[in-house]
CSV table of C-alpha atoms in Angstrom, one decimal:
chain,number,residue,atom,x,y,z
A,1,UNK,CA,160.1,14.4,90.7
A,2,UNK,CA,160.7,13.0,94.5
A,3,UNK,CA,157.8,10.6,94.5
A,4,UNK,CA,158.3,9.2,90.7
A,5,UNK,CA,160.9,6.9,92.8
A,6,UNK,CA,157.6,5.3,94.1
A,7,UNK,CA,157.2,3.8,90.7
A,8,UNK,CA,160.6,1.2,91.4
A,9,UNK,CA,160.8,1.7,94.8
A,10,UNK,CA,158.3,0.9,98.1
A,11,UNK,CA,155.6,-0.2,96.0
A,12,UNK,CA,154.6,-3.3,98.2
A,13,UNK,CA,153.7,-6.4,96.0
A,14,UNK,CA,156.2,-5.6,93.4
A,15,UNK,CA,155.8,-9.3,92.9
A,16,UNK,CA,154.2,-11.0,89.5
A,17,UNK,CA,151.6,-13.1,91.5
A,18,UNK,CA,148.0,-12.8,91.1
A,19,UNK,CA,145.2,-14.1,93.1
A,20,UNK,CA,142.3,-15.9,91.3
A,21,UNK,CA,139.1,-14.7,92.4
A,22,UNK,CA,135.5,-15.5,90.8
A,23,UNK,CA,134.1,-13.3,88.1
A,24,UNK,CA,132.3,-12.0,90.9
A,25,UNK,CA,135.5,-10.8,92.3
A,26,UNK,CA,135.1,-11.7,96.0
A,27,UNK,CA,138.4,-10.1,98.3
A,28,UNK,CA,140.6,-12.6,100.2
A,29,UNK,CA,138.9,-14.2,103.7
A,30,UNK,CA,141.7,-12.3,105.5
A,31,UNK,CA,140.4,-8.9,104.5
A,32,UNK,CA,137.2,-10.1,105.4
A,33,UNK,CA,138.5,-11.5,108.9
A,34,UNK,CA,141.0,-8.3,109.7
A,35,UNK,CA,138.0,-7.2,112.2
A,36,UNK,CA,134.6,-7.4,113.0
A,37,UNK,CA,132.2,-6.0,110.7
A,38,UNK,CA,130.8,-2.7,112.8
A,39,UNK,CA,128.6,-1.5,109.5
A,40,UNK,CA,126.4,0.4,111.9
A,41,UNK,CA,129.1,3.1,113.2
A,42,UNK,CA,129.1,6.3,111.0
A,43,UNK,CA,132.0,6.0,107.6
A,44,UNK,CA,134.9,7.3,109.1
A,45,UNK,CA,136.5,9.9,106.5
A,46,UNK,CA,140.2,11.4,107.3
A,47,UNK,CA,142.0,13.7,104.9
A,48,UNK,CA,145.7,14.4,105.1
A,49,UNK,CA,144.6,18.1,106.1
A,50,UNK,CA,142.7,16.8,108.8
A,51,UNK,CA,144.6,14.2,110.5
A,52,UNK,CA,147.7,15.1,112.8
A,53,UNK,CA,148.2,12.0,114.8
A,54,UNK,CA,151.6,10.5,115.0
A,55,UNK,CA,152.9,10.0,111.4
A,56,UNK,CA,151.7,13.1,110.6
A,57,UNK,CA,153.7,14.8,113.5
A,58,UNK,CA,156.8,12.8,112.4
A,59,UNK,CA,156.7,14.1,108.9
A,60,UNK,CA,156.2,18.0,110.2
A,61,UNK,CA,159.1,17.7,112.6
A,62,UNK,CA,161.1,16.2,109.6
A,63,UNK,CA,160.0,19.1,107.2
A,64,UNK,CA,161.0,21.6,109.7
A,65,UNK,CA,164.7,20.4,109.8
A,66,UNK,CA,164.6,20.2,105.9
A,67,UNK,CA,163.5,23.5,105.3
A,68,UNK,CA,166.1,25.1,108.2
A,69,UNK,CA,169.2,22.9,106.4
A,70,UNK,CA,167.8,23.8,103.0
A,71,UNK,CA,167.9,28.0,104.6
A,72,UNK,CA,171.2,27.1,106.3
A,73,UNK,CA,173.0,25.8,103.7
A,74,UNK,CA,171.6,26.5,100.4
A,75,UNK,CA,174.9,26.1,98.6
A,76,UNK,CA,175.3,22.5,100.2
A,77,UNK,CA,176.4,21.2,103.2
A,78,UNK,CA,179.9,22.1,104.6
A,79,UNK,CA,181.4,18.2,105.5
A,80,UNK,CA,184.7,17.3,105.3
A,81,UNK,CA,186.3,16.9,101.6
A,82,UNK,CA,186.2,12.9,100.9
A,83,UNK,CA,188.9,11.2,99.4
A,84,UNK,CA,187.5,9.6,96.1
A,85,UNK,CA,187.4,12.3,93.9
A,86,UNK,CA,188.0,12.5,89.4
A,87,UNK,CA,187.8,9.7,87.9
A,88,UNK,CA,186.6,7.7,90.1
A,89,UNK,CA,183.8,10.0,91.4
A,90,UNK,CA,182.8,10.2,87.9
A,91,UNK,CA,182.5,6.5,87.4
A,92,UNK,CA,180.3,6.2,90.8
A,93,UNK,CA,177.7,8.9,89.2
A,94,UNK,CA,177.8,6.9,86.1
A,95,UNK,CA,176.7,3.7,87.9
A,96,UNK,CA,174.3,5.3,89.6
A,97,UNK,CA,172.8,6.4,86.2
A,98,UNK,CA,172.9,2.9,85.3
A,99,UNK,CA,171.1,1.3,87.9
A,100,UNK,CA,168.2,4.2,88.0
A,101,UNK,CA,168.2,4.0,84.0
A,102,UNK,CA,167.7,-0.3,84.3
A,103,UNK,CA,165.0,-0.1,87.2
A,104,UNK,CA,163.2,3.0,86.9
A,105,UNK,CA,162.7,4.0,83.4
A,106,UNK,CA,160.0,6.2,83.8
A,107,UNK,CA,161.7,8.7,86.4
A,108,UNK,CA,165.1,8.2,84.4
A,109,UNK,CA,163.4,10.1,81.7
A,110,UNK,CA,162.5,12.7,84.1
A,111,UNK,CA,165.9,13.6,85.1
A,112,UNK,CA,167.4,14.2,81.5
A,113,UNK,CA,165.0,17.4,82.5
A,114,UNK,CA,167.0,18.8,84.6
A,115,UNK,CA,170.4,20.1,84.5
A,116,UNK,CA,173.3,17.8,84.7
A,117,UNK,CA,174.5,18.0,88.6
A,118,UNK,CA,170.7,17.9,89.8
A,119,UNK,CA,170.3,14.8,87.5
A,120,UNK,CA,173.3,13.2,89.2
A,121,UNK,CA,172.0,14.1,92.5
A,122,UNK,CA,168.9,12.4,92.1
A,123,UNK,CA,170.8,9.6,90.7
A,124,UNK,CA,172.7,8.9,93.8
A,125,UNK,CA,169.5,9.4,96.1
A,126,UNK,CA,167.5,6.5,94.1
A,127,UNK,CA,170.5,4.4,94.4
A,128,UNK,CA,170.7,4.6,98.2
A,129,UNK,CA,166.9,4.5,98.3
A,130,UNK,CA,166.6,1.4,96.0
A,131,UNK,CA,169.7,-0.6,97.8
A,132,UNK,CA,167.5,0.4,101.6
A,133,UNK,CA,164.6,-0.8,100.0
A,134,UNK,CA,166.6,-4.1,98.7
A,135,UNK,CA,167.5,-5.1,102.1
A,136,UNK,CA,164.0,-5.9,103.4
A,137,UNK,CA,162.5,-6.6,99.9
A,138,UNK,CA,165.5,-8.0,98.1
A,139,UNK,CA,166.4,-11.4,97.1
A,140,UNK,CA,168.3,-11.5,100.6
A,141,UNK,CA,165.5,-9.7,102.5
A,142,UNK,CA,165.4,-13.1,104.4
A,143,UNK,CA,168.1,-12.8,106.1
A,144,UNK,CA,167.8,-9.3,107.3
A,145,UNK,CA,168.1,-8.4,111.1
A,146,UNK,CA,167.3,-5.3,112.6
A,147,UNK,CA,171.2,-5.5,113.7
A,148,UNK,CA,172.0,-5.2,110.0
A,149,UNK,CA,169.7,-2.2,109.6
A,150,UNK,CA,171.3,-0.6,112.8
A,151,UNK,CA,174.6,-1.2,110.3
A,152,UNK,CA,172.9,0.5,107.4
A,153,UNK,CA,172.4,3.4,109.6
A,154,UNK,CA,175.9,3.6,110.7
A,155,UNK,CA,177.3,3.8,106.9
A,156,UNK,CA,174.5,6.6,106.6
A,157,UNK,CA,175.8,8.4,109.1
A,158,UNK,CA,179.6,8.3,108.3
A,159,UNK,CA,178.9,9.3,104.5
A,160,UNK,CA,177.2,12.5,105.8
A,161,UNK,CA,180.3,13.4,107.5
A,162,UNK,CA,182.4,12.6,104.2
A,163,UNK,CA,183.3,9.0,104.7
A,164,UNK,CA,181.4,6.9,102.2
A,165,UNK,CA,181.8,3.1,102.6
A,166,UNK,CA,181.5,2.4,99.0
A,167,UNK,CA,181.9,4.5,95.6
A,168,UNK,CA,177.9,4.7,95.7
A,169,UNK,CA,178.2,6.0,98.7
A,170,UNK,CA,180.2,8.4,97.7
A,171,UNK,CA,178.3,9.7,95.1
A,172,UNK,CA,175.5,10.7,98.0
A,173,UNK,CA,178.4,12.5,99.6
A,174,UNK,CA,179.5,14.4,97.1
A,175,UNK,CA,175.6,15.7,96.5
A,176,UNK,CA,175.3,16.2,100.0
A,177,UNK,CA,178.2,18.5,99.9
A,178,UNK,CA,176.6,20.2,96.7
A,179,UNK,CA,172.7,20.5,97.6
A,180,UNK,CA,171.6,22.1,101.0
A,181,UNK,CA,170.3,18.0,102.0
A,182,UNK,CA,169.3,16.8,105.4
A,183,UNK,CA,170.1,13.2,106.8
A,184,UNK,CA,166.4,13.1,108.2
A,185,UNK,CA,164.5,11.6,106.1
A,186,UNK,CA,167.3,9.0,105.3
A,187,UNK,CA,167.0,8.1,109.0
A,188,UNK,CA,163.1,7.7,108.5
A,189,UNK,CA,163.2,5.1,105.6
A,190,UNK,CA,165.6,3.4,107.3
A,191,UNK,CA,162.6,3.2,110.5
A,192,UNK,CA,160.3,2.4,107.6
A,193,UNK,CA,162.6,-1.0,106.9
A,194,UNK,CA,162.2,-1.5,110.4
A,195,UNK,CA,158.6,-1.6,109.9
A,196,UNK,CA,158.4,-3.6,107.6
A,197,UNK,CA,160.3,-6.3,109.2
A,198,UNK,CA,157.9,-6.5,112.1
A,199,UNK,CA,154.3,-4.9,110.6
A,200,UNK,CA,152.1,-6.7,108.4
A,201,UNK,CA,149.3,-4.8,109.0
A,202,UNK,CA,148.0,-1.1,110.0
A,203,UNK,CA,145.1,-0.3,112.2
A,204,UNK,CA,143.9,2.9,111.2
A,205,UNK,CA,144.9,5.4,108.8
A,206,UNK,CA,147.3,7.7,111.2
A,207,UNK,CA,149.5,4.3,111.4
A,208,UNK,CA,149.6,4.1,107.8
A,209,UNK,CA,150.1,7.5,107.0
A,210,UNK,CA,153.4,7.1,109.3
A,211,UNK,CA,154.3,4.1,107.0
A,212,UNK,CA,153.4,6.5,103.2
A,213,UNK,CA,155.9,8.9,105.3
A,214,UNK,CA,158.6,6.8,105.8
A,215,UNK,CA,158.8,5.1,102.9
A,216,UNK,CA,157.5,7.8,100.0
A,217,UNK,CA,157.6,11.1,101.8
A,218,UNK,CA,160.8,10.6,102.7
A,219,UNK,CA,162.1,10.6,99.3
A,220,UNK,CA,160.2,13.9,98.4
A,221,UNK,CA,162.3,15.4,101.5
A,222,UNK,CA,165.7,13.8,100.0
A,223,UNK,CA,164.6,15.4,96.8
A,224,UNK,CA,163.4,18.6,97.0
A,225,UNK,CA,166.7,20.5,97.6
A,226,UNK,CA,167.8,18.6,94.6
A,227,UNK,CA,165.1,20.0,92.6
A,228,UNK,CA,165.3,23.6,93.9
A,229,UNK,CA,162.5,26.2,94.3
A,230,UNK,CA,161.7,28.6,91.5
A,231,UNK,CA,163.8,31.8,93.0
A,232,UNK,CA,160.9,33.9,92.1
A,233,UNK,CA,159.2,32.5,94.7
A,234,UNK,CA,159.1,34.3,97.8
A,235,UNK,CA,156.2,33.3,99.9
A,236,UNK,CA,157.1,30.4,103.1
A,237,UNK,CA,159.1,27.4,101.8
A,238,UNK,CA,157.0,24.7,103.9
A,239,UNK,CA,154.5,25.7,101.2
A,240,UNK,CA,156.1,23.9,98.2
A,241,UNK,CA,157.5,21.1,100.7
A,242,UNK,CA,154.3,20.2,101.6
A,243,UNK,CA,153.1,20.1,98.3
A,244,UNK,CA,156.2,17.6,97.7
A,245,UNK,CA,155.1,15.4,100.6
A,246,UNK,CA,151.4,15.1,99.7
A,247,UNK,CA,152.8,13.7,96.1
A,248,UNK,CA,154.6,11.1,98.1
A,249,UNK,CA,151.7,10.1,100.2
A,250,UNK,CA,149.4,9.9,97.2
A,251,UNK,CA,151.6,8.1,94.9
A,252,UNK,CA,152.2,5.7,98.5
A,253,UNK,CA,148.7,5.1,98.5
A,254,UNK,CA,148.2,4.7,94.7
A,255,UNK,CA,150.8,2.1,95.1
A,256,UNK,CA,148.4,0.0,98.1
A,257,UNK,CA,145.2,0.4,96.1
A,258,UNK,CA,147.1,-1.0,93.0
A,259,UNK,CA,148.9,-4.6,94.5
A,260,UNK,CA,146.0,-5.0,97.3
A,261,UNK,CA,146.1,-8.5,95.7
A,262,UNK,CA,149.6,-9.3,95.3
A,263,UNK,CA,150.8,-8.4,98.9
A,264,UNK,CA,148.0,-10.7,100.6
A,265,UNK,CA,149.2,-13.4,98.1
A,266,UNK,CA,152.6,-13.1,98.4
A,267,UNK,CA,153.3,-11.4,101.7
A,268,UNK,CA,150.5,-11.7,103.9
A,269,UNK,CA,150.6,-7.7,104.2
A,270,UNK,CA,147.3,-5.8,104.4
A,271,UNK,CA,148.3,-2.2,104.1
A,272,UNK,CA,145.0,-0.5,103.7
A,273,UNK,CA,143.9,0.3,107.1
A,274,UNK,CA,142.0,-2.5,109.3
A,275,UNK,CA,139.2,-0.2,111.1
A,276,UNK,CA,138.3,1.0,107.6
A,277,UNK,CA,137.9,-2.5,106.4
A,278,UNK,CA,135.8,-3.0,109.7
A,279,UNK,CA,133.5,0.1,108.7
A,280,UNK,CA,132.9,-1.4,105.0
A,281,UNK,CA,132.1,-4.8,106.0
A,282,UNK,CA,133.7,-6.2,102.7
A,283,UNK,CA,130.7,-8.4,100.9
A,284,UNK,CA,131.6,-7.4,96.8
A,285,UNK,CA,129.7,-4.3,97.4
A,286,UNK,CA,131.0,-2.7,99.9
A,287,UNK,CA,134.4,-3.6,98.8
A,288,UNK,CA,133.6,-1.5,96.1
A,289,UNK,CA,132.3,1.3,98.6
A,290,UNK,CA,135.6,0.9,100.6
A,291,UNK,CA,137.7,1.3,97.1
A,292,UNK,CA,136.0,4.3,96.5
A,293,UNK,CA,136.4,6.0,99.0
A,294,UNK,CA,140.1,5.3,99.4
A,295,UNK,CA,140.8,6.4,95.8
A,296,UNK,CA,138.8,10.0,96.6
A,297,UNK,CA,141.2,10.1,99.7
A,298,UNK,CA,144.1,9.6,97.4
A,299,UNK,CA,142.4,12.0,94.5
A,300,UNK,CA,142.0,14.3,97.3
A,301,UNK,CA,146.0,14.4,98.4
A,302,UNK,CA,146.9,14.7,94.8
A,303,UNK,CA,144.9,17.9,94.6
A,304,UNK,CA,146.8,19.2,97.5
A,305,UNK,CA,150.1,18.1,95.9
A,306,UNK,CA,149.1,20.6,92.6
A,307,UNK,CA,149.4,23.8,94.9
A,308,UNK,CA,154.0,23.7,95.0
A,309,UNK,CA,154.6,21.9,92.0
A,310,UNK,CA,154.8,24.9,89.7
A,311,UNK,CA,157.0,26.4,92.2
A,312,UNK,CA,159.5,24.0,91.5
A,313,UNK,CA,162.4,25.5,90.0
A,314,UNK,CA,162.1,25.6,85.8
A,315,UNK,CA,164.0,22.3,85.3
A,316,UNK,CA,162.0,19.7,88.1
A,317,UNK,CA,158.4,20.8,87.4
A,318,UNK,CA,157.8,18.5,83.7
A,319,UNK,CA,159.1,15.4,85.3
A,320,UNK,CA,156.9,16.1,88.6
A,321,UNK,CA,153.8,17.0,86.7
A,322,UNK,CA,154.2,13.6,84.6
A,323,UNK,CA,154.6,11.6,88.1
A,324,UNK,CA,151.3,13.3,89.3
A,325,UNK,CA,149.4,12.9,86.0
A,326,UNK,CA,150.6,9.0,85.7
A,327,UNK,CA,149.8,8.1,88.9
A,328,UNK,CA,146.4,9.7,89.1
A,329,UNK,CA,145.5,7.6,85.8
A,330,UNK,CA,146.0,4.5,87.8
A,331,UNK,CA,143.2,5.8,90.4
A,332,UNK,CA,141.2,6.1,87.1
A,333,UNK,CA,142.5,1.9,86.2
A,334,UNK,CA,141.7,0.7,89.6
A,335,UNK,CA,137.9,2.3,89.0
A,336,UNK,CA,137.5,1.0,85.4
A,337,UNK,CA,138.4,-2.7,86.8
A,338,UNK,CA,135.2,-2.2,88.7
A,339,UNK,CA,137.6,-1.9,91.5
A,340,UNK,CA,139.1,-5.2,91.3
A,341,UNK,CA,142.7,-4.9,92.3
A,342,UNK,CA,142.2,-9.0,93.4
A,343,UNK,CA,142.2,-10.4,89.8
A,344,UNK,CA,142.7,-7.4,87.1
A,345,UNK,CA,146.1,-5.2,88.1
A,346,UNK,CA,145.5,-1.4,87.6
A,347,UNK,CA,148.3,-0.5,84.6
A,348,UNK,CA,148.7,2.7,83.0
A,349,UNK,CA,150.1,1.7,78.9
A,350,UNK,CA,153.3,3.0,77.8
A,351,UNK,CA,150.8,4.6,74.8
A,352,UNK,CA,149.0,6.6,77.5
A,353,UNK,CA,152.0,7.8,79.5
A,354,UNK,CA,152.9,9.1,76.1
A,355,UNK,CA,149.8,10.9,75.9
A,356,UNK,CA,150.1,12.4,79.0
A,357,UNK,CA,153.3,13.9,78.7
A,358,UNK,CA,151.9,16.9,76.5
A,359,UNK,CA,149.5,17.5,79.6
A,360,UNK,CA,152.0,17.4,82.2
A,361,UNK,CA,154.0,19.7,80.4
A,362,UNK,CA,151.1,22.6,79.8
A,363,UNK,CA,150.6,22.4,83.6
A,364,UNK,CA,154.5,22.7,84.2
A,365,UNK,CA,154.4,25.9,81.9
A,366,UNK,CA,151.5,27.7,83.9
A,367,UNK,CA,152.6,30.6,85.4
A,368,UNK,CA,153.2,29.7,89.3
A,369,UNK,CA,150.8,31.3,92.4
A,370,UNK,CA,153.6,33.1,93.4
């Protein structure tokens, strides 16, 4: 499903380092110093329905275009024919099988669902995903400029017009020319890279939401033409979109509640927003208050995910039911920790994603709300 990529992919403090708290579990001094504690203003509570600041504007406009290529061009996008065809096309899907089989396992599994050209299109879209998320989080993320990003962009660019720089790039060009995709949301997570360069922290939940967009929601928007609507549904498209982007928000901000720890360890990177760290004051219990209500925020998005999944087409609704199902039962690991992500990391066992797979795939077989 598109936001199963979150698994491998922009989940920030994919690091192994811990930070070592008391048994008291007490967060780090620069949660507690983000901002002055204003515990006497009302608990400020924003839903995705409810917000529409700037990244949520950014995301509609992006929809929008999505949903008119996806109406435009449902048979793919007309670009000119590339030159690295047979053989040699073949071998770049193939690597690109490889790499999402090594680092996502999880989601790899999820594609054997589908038929065989959707599963190479998703292949090719991790691949550019995971090698744009590798140049600001990679082992060379050091040396990153926002010149070299500007380059990135360019080789996007030319490989939607049929000139791929590299064979992996050419197995995103041959999808593009296959499934009705939009170069939109490719241009957002590359903005999302940008952000990450220069932001270490957000100050409210609008500026955060921009940053679950660009880096999560984007790959829902890559995805869902990929995937394909059940063509029994009839009803407006934006429908099952939006239920695509709220599963990338909600696995996004599964992701921040999870490595709260790790990214103030190792990156200095607060994610969760400042003024609602103000709001809690963040003494052990309100910490806990504060992690509660983010993780009914997040519960709330993945309810509002649930409405489009089933109408999915046949093939992509079992491997996006699992992503949903997984993801929600971290919610449920952060809350059994007692809702310490500084200490204890919030895992979901192999054993119980097993367990879950019979669930995910009675929801997938429920007939759709057509």
């Amino acid at each position: 499903g598109p936001a199963m990529m979150n698994q491998r992919l922009r989940g920030p403090g994919m690091g192994s380092g811990r930070i070592i708290v008391s048994a008291t579990m007490t967060p780090d001094p620069r949660l507690m110093q983000a901002q002055p504690s204003t515990s006497n203003r009302a608990p400020i509570f924003k839903t995705q329905s409810s917000s529409f600041g700037k990244g949520k504007a950014i995301e509609e406009a992006a929809m929008w275009k999505c949903i008119e290529q996806h109406q435009k061009y449902p048979g793919g996008v007309p670009i000119p024919p590339q030159t690295i065809k047979g053989e040699l096309l073949d071998g770049a899907y193939e690597l690109c099988r490889e790499v999402t089989a090594e680092f996502a396992k999880t989601f790899y599994l999820g594609t054997q669902l589908m038929t065989p050209e959707q599963a190479k299109g998703i292949w090719s879209i991790y691949v550019w995903c995971r090698r744009t998320d590798e140049l600001v989080d990679g082992p060379n993320s050091s040396k990153i400029t926002p010149k070299a990003l500007d380059r990135w962009e360019e080789r996007l660019e030319a490989l939607f017009y049929g000139r791929p720089y590299d064979i992996l790039d050419a197995a995103l060009t041959e999808t593009i020319s296959k499934f009705p995709v939009d170069i939109q949301p490719f241009r957002d997570m590359i903005e999302g890279m940008r952000m990450d360069l220069v932001k270490t922290r957000y100050e409210s939940y609008d500026e955060l939401y921009e940053y679950c967009y660009r880096v999560a929601g984007t790959v829902a928007l890559m995805s869902m033409p990929v995937m394909g609507i059940d063509p029994n549904y009839k009803g407006p498209m934006d429908r099952v979109y939006r239920s695509a982007l709220a599963l990338g928000t909600a696995n996004q901000l599964t992701n921040i509640l999870r490595d709260v720890g790790e990214d103030i360890k190792e990156r200095d990177r607060i994610y969760v927003p400042l003024d609602e760290l103000a709001e809690y004051g963040i003494t052990e219990q309100d910490w806990q208050r504060f992690m509660a209500f983010q993780i009914e925020r997040a519960r709330g998005i993945f309810t509002e995910s649930e409405d489009g999944c089933n109408l999915l087409a046949e093939k992509a609704r079992w491997p996006v039911w699992s992503a949903l199902v997984v993801y929600r039962q971290i919610l449920d690991a952060i809350e059994k920790n007692d809702y310490d992500n500084f200490s204890k990391r919030a895992y979901v066992s192999k054993m119980q994603k097993l367990l879950s797979l019979p669930v995910s795939l009675a929801k997938s077989l429920e007939k759709p709300p057509l």
